[in-house]
Amino acid sequence: MSALRMPRIATMQLKPLKTKGWGRIAFLVVTSVLMLVPMYLLITSAFKSQQDILAHPFSLSPDQFTTEYLRKAATNPDFNILKGYAVTILFVVSVNVLSVALAGPVSYVIARRSERRYRMLLLLFVAGTFIPSQVLVIPVVYTLKFLGLMGTIPGFVLFETTLTLPFSIFLYAGYILTIPASLDEAAAVDGAGKHRVFWSIVFPLMKPAVVTMVILNTFSVWNDFVNPQIILGPGSGLYTVTTGVYAAVSQYSTDYTVVFPTLLLAVAPLLVVFVLLQRHVISGLTAGATKG
């Protein structure tokens, strides 16, 4: 007896909806809006009167714009913006120079040695990236007082440099691992010492990583408020951009014609730097992973 054959029923397979791409686009759009709206309000409000800011915060009418409040903020007697720029740039340059001089050689040693203790040392530095700087303020204050560096430029620069070392060493070491060790061996055969090999051969090849860290360190030092406010203090007479803005607008907290123009002057240099150099930040952070 032959087996009965059931008729084959054609089935239609439903293709899964491709929502991954749309979800990513939606996430980017929402994130961009959340970041750009405050910046939009800051820029437009710096050119408006108090009444226009309160009544029409999102309006964009050229008839409402005036540079009067921006000029007043630039000549505010409570905060010399040019002096604030000069002091902050001094700190930025000093911290970046010390950070490169210290983190570079340390990263080179860690990356070129295979012993376990050097891997543990790298993990120790990586762990330092998870410690908030505010947690370190109190012990740092006691240490700087003991050394006689509290309220001084060297004390503040040393502290800010220390904060940059963990991530700098982590990034530099990862990048150096992508540089062939045969270059070091060839230079050593020619009679070059370890210091010359690093600064003459390896360091020039680290340009993407170094540029990235210089930009990130610049943002960190420029935007820092708690550390200069505590370590330098009002008695030192030194105001960075952020602490100077606080001194200028704290007594005018409800006068937005003072707050917004002063804030715009404080962040304007960073906005320009970020727009011009953002591709270097991205390439530097990904170079170690894509360099072959």
mmCIF file of C-alpha atoms in Angstrom:
data_model
loop_
_atom_site.group_PDB
_atom_site.id
_atom_site.type_symbol
_atom_site.label_atom_id
_atom_site.label_comp_id
_atom_site.label_asym_id
_atom_site.label_seq_id
_atom_site.Cartn_x
_atom_site.Cartn_y
_atom_site.Cartn_z
ATOM 1 C CA MET A 1 0.000 0.000 0.000
ATOM 2 C CA SER A 2 1.520 3.210 -1.111
ATOM 3 C CA ALA A 3 1.792 6.022 1.330
ATOM 4 C CA LEU A 4 -0.416 8.988 0.766
ATOM 5 C CA ARG A 5 1.436 12.071 -0.260
ATOM 6 C CA MET A 6 0.180 15.288 1.224
ATOM 7 C CA PRO A 7 0.130 18.188 -1.158
ATOM 8 C CA ARG A 8 3.011 20.589 -0.588
ATOM 9 C CA ILE A 9 1.669 23.890 0.668
ATOM 10 C CA ALA A 10 3.623 26.874 -0.465
ATOM 11 C CA THR A 11 4.717 28.989 2.471
ATOM 12 C CA MET A 12 5.804 32.558 2.342
ATOM 13 C CA GLN A 13 8.693 33.542 4.560
ATOM 14 C CA LEU A 14 8.427 36.999 6.011
ATOM 15 C CA LYS A 15 11.645 38.952 5.856
ATOM 16 C CA PRO A 16 12.527 40.623 9.120
ATOM 17 C CA LEU A 17 12.163 44.362 9.114
ATOM 18 C CA LYS A 18 15.493 46.137 9.043
ATOM 19 C CA THR A 19 15.087 48.432 12.001
ATOM 20 C CA LYS A 20 18.702 48.486 13.078
ATOM 21 C CA GLY A 21 19.641 51.238 10.669
ATOM 22 C CA TRP A 22 16.615 53.363 11.543
ATOM 23 C CA GLY A 23 17.214 52.901 15.256
ATOM 24 C CA ARG A 24 20.780 54.114 14.850
ATOM 25 C CA ILE A 25 19.647 57.144 12.871
ATOM 26 C CA ALA A 26 16.980 57.958 15.471
ATOM 27 C CA PHE A 27 19.565 57.689 18.265
ATOM 28 C CA LEU A 28 21.948 60.026 16.435
ATOM 29 C CA VAL A 29 19.170 62.525 15.734
ATOM 30 C CA VAL A 30 17.993 62.591 19.354
ATOM 31 C CA THR A 31 21.558 62.885 20.660
ATOM 32 C CA SER A 32 22.348 65.699 18.215
ATOM 33 C CA VAL A 33 19.224 67.611 19.218
ATOM 34 C CA LEU A 34 20.018 67.268 22.921
ATOM 35 C CA MET A 35 23.519 68.637 22.328
ATOM 36 C CA LEU A 36 22.745 71.327 19.752
ATOM 37 C CA VAL A 37 19.694 72.921 21.382
ATOM 38 C CA PRO A 38 21.604 74.218 24.447
ATOM 39 C CA MET A 39 24.360 75.478 22.163
ATOM 40 C CA TYR A 40 21.779 77.190 19.964
ATOM 41 C CA LEU A 41 20.220 78.893 22.983
ATOM 42 C CA LEU A 42 23.633 80.013 24.236
ATOM 43 C CA ILE A 43 24.665 81.571 20.928
ATOM 44 C CA THR A 44 21.360 83.277 20.109
ATOM 45 C CA SER A 45 20.742 84.528 23.661
ATOM 46 C CA ALA A 46 24.146 86.226 23.764
ATOM 47 C CA PHE A 47 22.825 88.774 21.244
ATOM 48 C CA LYS A 48 19.366 89.383 22.754
ATOM 49 C CA SER A 49 17.950 91.624 25.434
ATOM 50 C CA GLN A 50 16.645 90.268 28.724
ATOM 51 C CA GLN A 51 13.033 90.686 27.596
ATOM 52 C CA ASP A 52 13.567 88.838 24.308
ATOM 53 C CA ILE A 53 15.397 85.988 26.037
ATOM 54 C CA LEU A 54 12.521 85.430 28.460
ATOM 55 C CA ALA A 55 9.671 85.998 25.994
ATOM 56 C CA HIS A 56 11.108 84.375 22.841
ATOM 57 C CA PRO A 57 14.039 82.101 23.806
ATOM 58 C CA PHE A 58 14.017 80.112 20.536
ATOM 59 C CA SER A 59 13.318 82.986 18.149
ATOM 60 C CA LEU A 60 15.876 83.824 15.488
ATOM 61 C CA SER A 61 15.096 87.308 14.257
ATOM 62 C CA PRO A 62 17.939 89.563 13.077
ATOM 63 C CA ASP A 63 15.971 92.579 14.318
ATOM 64 C CA GLN A 64 16.398 91.363 17.891
ATOM 65 C CA PHE A 65 20.157 90.870 17.663
ATOM 66 C CA THR A 66 22.653 93.340 19.076
ATOM 67 C CA THR A 67 26.343 93.117 19.934
ATOM 68 C CA GLU A 68 26.010 95.574 22.805
ATOM 69 C CA TYR A 69 25.892 92.897 25.521
ATOM 70 C CA LEU A 70 28.790 90.993 24.005
ATOM 71 C CA ARG A 71 30.936 94.141 24.065
ATOM 72 C CA LYS A 72 30.003 94.756 27.700
ATOM 73 C CA ALA A 73 30.957 91.192 28.602
ATOM 74 C CA ALA A 74 34.334 91.618 26.894
ATOM 75 C CA THR A 75 35.034 94.715 29.014
ATOM 76 C CA ASN A 76 33.457 93.462 32.235
ATOM 77 C CA PRO A 77 35.490 94.897 35.159
ATOM 78 C CA ASP A 78 34.706 91.807 37.249
ATOM 79 C CA PHE A 79 36.443 89.515 34.751
ATOM 80 C CA ASN A 80 39.188 90.395 32.291
ATOM 81 C CA ILE A 81 38.496 87.899 29.519
ATOM 82 C CA LEU A 82 41.897 88.418 27.871
ATOM 83 C CA LYS A 83 43.709 87.696 31.134
ATOM 84 C CA GLY A 84 41.501 84.641 31.590
ATOM 85 C CA TYR A 85 42.482 83.415 28.125
ATOM 86 C CA ALA A 86 46.187 84.012 28.852
ATOM 87 C CA VAL A 87 46.144 82.162 32.199
ATOM 88 C CA THR A 88 44.154 79.238 30.807
ATOM 89 C CA ILE A 89 46.399 78.917 27.733
ATOM 90 C CA LEU A 90 49.441 78.914 30.036
ATOM 91 C CA PHE A 91 47.950 76.010 31.970
ATOM 92 C CA VAL A 92 46.928 74.175 28.801
ATOM 93 C CA VAL A 93 50.400 74.410 27.253
ATOM 94 C CA SER A 94 52.191 73.457 30.495
ATOM 95 C CA VAL A 95 49.949 70.454 31.151
ATOM 96 C CA ASN A 96 50.247 69.166 27.586
ATOM 97 C CA VAL A 97 54.042 69.470 27.519
ATOM 98 C CA LEU A 98 54.441 67.675 30.853
ATOM 99 C CA SER A 99 51.876 65.045 29.928
ATOM 100 C CA VAL A 100 53.641 64.143 26.688
ATOM 101 C CA ALA A 101 57.077 64.190 28.340
ATOM 102 C CA LEU A 102 55.960 61.817 31.119
ATOM 103 C CA ALA A 103 53.344 59.594 29.472
ATOM 104 C CA GLY A 104 55.307 58.999 26.259
ATOM 105 C CA PRO A 105 58.374 57.224 27.696
ATOM 106 C CA VAL A 106 56.292 55.302 30.250
ATOM 107 C CA SER A 107 53.987 54.047 27.496
ATOM 108 C CA TYR A 108 56.965 53.030 25.386
ATOM 109 C CA VAL A 109 58.439 50.911 28.179
ATOM 110 C CA ILE A 110 55.092 49.261 28.943
ATOM 111 C CA ALA A 111 54.369 48.520 25.281
ATOM 112 C CA ARG A 112 57.803 47.084 24.496
ATOM 113 C CA ARG A 113 58.138 44.836 27.560
ATOM 114 C CA SER A 114 56.284 41.545 27.722
ATOM 115 C CA GLU A 115 56.732 40.790 31.407
ATOM 116 C CA ARG A 116 53.582 40.412 33.463
ATOM 117 C CA ARG A 117 54.483 43.208 35.845
ATOM 118 C CA TYR A 118 54.316 45.720 32.983
ATOM 119 C CA ARG A 119 50.841 44.454 32.025
ATOM 120 C CA MET A 120 49.805 44.955 35.636
ATOM 121 C CA LEU A 121 51.292 48.436 35.584
ATOM 122 C CA LEU A 122 49.197 49.269 32.543
ATOM 123 C CA LEU A 123 46.085 47.955 34.283
ATOM 124 C CA LEU A 124 46.938 50.156 37.252
ATOM 125 C CA PHE A 125 47.008 53.236 35.034
ATOM 126 C CA VAL A 126 43.779 52.181 33.306
ATOM 127 C CA ALA A 127 42.126 51.862 36.729
ATOM 128 C CA GLY A 128 43.077 55.471 37.357
ATOM 129 C CA THR A 129 40.778 56.598 34.549
ATOM 130 C CA PHE A 130 37.767 55.493 36.620
ATOM 131 C CA ILE A 131 38.616 57.673 39.626
ATOM 132 C CA PRO A 132 36.801 61.054 39.559
ATOM 133 C CA SER A 133 39.144 63.983 40.053
ATOM 134 C CA GLN A 134 36.828 65.427 42.719
ATOM 135 C CA VAL A 135 37.593 62.422 44.939
ATOM 136 C CA LEU A 136 41.282 63.302 44.851
ATOM 137 C CA VAL A 137 40.901 66.984 45.704
ATOM 138 C CA ILE A 138 41.092 66.674 49.509
ATOM 139 C CA PRO A 139 44.242 64.465 49.653
ATOM 140 C CA VAL A 140 45.820 66.599 46.925
ATOM 141 C CA VAL A 141 45.162 69.758 48.946
ATOM 142 C CA TYR A 142 46.943 68.271 51.980
ATOM 143 C CA THR A 143 49.837 67.123 49.798
ATOM 144 C CA LEU A 144 50.239 70.508 48.102
ATOM 145 C CA LYS A 145 50.107 72.292 51.457
ATOM 146 C CA PHE A 146 52.848 70.004 52.764
ATOM 147 C CA LEU A 147 54.993 70.759 49.703
ATOM 148 C CA GLY A 148 54.245 74.482 49.828
ATOM 149 C CA LEU A 149 52.595 74.417 46.395
ATOM 150 C CA MET A 150 49.021 75.181 47.411
ATOM 151 C CA GLY A 151 47.662 78.218 45.569
ATOM 152 C CA THR A 152 50.553 78.236 43.089
ATOM 153 C CA ILE A 153 50.789 77.683 39.349
ATOM 154 C CA PRO A 154 53.245 74.731 39.643
ATOM 155 C CA GLY A 155 50.949 72.969 42.109
ATOM 156 C CA PHE A 156 47.921 73.289 39.868
ATOM 157 C CA VAL A 157 49.837 72.266 36.736
ATOM 158 C CA LEU A 158 51.242 69.171 38.447
ATOM 159 C CA PHE A 159 47.790 68.103 39.609
ATOM 160 C CA GLU A 160 46.194 68.615 36.192
ATOM 161 C CA THR A 161 49.079 66.749 34.547
ATOM 162 C CA THR A 162 48.571 63.827 36.916
ATOM 163 C CA LEU A 163 44.914 63.633 35.899
ATOM 164 C CA THR A 164 45.888 63.302 32.222
ATOM 165 C CA LEU A 165 48.422 60.495 32.687
ATOM 166 C CA PRO A 166 46.165 57.398 33.042
ATOM 167 C CA PHE A 167 44.297 57.780 29.754
ATOM 168 C CA SER A 168 47.351 59.181 27.945
ATOM 169 C CA ILE A 169 49.453 56.135 28.884
ATOM 170 C CA PHE A 170 46.609 53.793 27.930
ATOM 171 C CA LEU A 171 46.197 55.404 24.491
ATOM 172 C CA TYR A 172 49.919 55.772 23.782
ATOM 173 C CA ALA A 173 50.731 52.200 24.810
ATOM 174 C CA GLY A 174 47.996 50.817 22.570
ATOM 175 C CA TYR A 175 49.274 52.849 19.651
ATOM 176 C CA ILE A 176 52.936 51.926 20.195
ATOM 177 C CA LEU A 177 51.970 48.250 20.037
ATOM 178 C CA THR A 178 50.988 48.814 16.399
ATOM 179 C CA ILE A 179 54.464 50.147 15.559
ATOM 180 C CA PRO A 180 56.821 47.300 14.516
ATOM 181 C CA ALA A 181 59.510 46.571 17.084
ATOM 182 C CA SER A 182 61.882 45.920 14.196
ATOM 183 C CA LEU A 183 62.298 49.690 13.862
ATOM 184 C CA ASP A 184 63.674 49.814 17.398
ATOM 185 C CA GLU A 185 66.049 46.939 16.679
ATOM 186 C CA ALA A 186 67.323 48.553 13.485
ATOM 187 C CA ALA A 187 67.980 51.828 15.312
ATOM 188 C CA ALA A 188 69.722 49.962 18.134
ATOM 189 C CA VAL A 189 72.004 48.239 15.616
ATOM 190 C CA ASP A 190 72.983 51.696 14.362
ATOM 191 C CA GLY A 191 74.011 52.631 17.885
ATOM 192 C CA ALA A 192 70.949 54.555 19.067
ATOM 193 C CA GLY A 193 70.071 54.375 22.759
ATOM 194 C CA LYS A 194 66.612 53.787 24.192
ATOM 195 C CA HIS A 195 65.857 57.493 24.643
ATOM 196 C CA ARG A 196 66.942 58.343 21.109
ATOM 197 C CA VAL A 197 64.994 55.416 19.669
ATOM 198 C CA PHE A 198 61.829 56.650 21.320
ATOM 199 C CA TRP A 199 62.096 60.374 20.617
ATOM 200 C CA SER A 200 63.612 60.049 17.122
ATOM 201 C CA ILE A 201 61.900 56.921 15.751
ATOM 202 C CA VAL A 202 58.782 56.000 17.725
ATOM 203 C CA PHE A 203 57.496 59.376 18.900
ATOM 204 C CA PRO A 204 57.144 60.920 15.391
ATOM 205 C CA LEU A 205 55.017 57.901 14.399
ATOM 206 C CA MET A 206 52.713 58.552 17.375
ATOM 207 C CA LYS A 207 51.445 61.841 15.944
ATOM 208 C CA PRO A 208 47.742 60.813 15.651
ATOM 209 C CA ALA A 209 47.604 59.609 19.255
ATOM 210 C CA VAL A 210 49.564 62.602 20.574
ATOM 211 C CA VAL A 211 47.363 65.119 18.722
ATOM 212 C CA THR A 212 44.272 63.396 20.073
ATOM 213 C CA MET A 213 45.477 63.558 23.655
ATOM 214 C CA VAL A 214 46.578 67.178 23.312
ATOM 215 C CA ILE A 215 43.087 68.125 22.144
ATOM 216 C CA LEU A 216 41.350 66.121 24.874
ATOM 217 C CA ASN A 217 43.675 67.506 27.554
ATOM 218 C CA THR A 218 43.041 71.018 26.277
ATOM 219 C CA PHE A 219 39.294 70.549 26.641
ATOM 220 C CA SER A 220 39.741 69.066 30.101
ATOM 221 C CA VAL A 221 41.934 71.877 31.453
ATOM 222 C CA TRP A 222 39.908 74.624 29.760
ATOM 223 C CA ASN A 223 36.569 73.387 31.131
ATOM 224 C CA ASP A 224 37.814 72.489 34.603
ATOM 225 C CA PHE A 225 36.127 74.525 37.314
ATOM 226 C CA VAL A 226 36.387 72.661 40.635
ATOM 227 C CA ASN A 227 40.146 72.098 40.659
ATOM 228 C CA PRO A 228 41.309 75.670 39.891
ATOM 229 C CA GLN A 229 38.636 77.080 42.193
ATOM 230 C CA ILE A 230 39.934 75.003 45.115
ATOM 231 C CA ILE A 231 43.662 74.685 44.424
ATOM 232 C CA LEU A 232 44.316 78.216 43.177
ATOM 233 C CA GLY A 233 41.603 79.920 45.203
ATOM 234 C CA PRO A 234 40.490 83.556 45.013
ATOM 235 C CA GLY A 235 43.486 84.641 47.082
ATOM 236 C CA SER A 236 45.936 83.756 44.306
ATOM 237 C CA GLY A 237 44.469 86.364 41.956
ATOM 238 C CA LEU A 238 44.595 83.835 39.100
ATOM 239 C CA TYR A 239 41.369 83.198 37.231
ATOM 240 C CA THR A 240 40.959 80.658 34.497
ATOM 241 C CA VAL A 241 38.178 81.105 31.968
ATOM 242 C CA THR A 242 35.726 79.005 33.975
ATOM 243 C CA THR A 243 36.473 80.474 37.408
ATOM 244 C CA GLY A 244 36.486 83.960 35.878
ATOM 245 C CA VAL A 245 33.043 83.390 34.391
ATOM 246 C CA TYR A 246 31.812 82.280 37.809
ATOM 247 C CA ALA A 247 33.223 85.432 39.412
ATOM 248 C CA ALA A 248 31.642 87.608 36.704
ATOM 249 C CA VAL A 249 28.147 86.148 36.575
ATOM 250 C CA SER A 250 27.565 84.876 40.131
ATOM 251 C CA GLN A 251 26.277 88.224 41.334
ATOM 252 C CA TYR A 252 24.224 88.655 38.159
ATOM 253 C CA SER A 253 22.731 85.182 38.014
ATOM 254 C CA THR A 254 19.339 86.503 36.848
ATOM 255 C CA ASP A 255 20.753 88.991 34.355
ATOM 256 C CA TYR A 256 20.970 86.864 31.233
ATOM 257 C CA THR A 257 22.480 89.740 29.246
ATOM 258 C CA VAL A 258 25.607 89.181 31.376
ATOM 259 C CA VAL A 259 25.464 85.405 31.748
ATOM 260 C CA PHE A 260 25.038 84.320 28.121
ATOM 261 C CA PRO A 261 27.574 86.690 26.471
ATOM 262 C CA THR A 262 30.203 85.843 29.100
ATOM 263 C CA LEU A 263 29.626 82.118 28.652
ATOM 264 C CA LEU A 264 29.852 82.464 24.883
ATOM 265 C CA LEU A 265 33.194 84.268 25.138
ATOM 266 C CA ALA A 266 34.434 81.486 27.417
ATOM 267 C CA VAL A 267 33.513 78.574 25.130
ATOM 268 C CA ALA A 268 34.041 80.245 21.731
ATOM 269 C CA PRO A 269 37.733 79.219 21.388
ATOM 270 C CA LEU A 270 36.888 75.597 22.211
ATOM 271 C CA LEU A 271 34.079 75.578 19.654
ATOM 272 C CA VAL A 272 36.478 76.755 16.965
ATOM 273 C CA VAL A 273 39.128 74.212 17.971
ATOM 274 C CA PHE A 274 36.604 71.374 18.032
ATOM 275 C CA VAL A 275 35.166 72.200 14.607
ATOM 276 C CA LEU A 276 38.626 72.432 13.035
ATOM 277 C CA LEU A 277 40.227 69.417 14.733
ATOM 278 C CA GLN A 278 37.404 66.948 15.375
ATOM 279 C CA ARG A 279 38.624 64.633 12.596
ATOM 280 C CA HIS A 280 42.006 64.371 14.323
ATOM 281 C CA VAL A 281 40.304 63.258 17.547
ATOM 282 C CA ILE A 282 38.368 60.515 15.765
ATOM 283 C CA SER A 283 41.353 59.322 13.721
ATOM 284 C CA GLY A 284 43.620 59.315 16.762
ATOM 285 C CA LEU A 285 41.226 57.263 18.869
ATOM 286 C CA THR A 286 40.740 54.672 16.109
ATOM 287 C CA ALA A 287 44.267 54.611 14.657
ATOM 288 C CA GLY A 288 45.530 51.996 17.101
ATOM 289 C CA ALA A 289 42.689 49.652 16.191
ATOM 290 C CA THR A 290 42.887 50.042 12.415
ATOM 291 C CA LYS A 291 46.603 50.529 11.820
ATOM 292 C CA GLY A 292 47.994 47.429 10.127
#
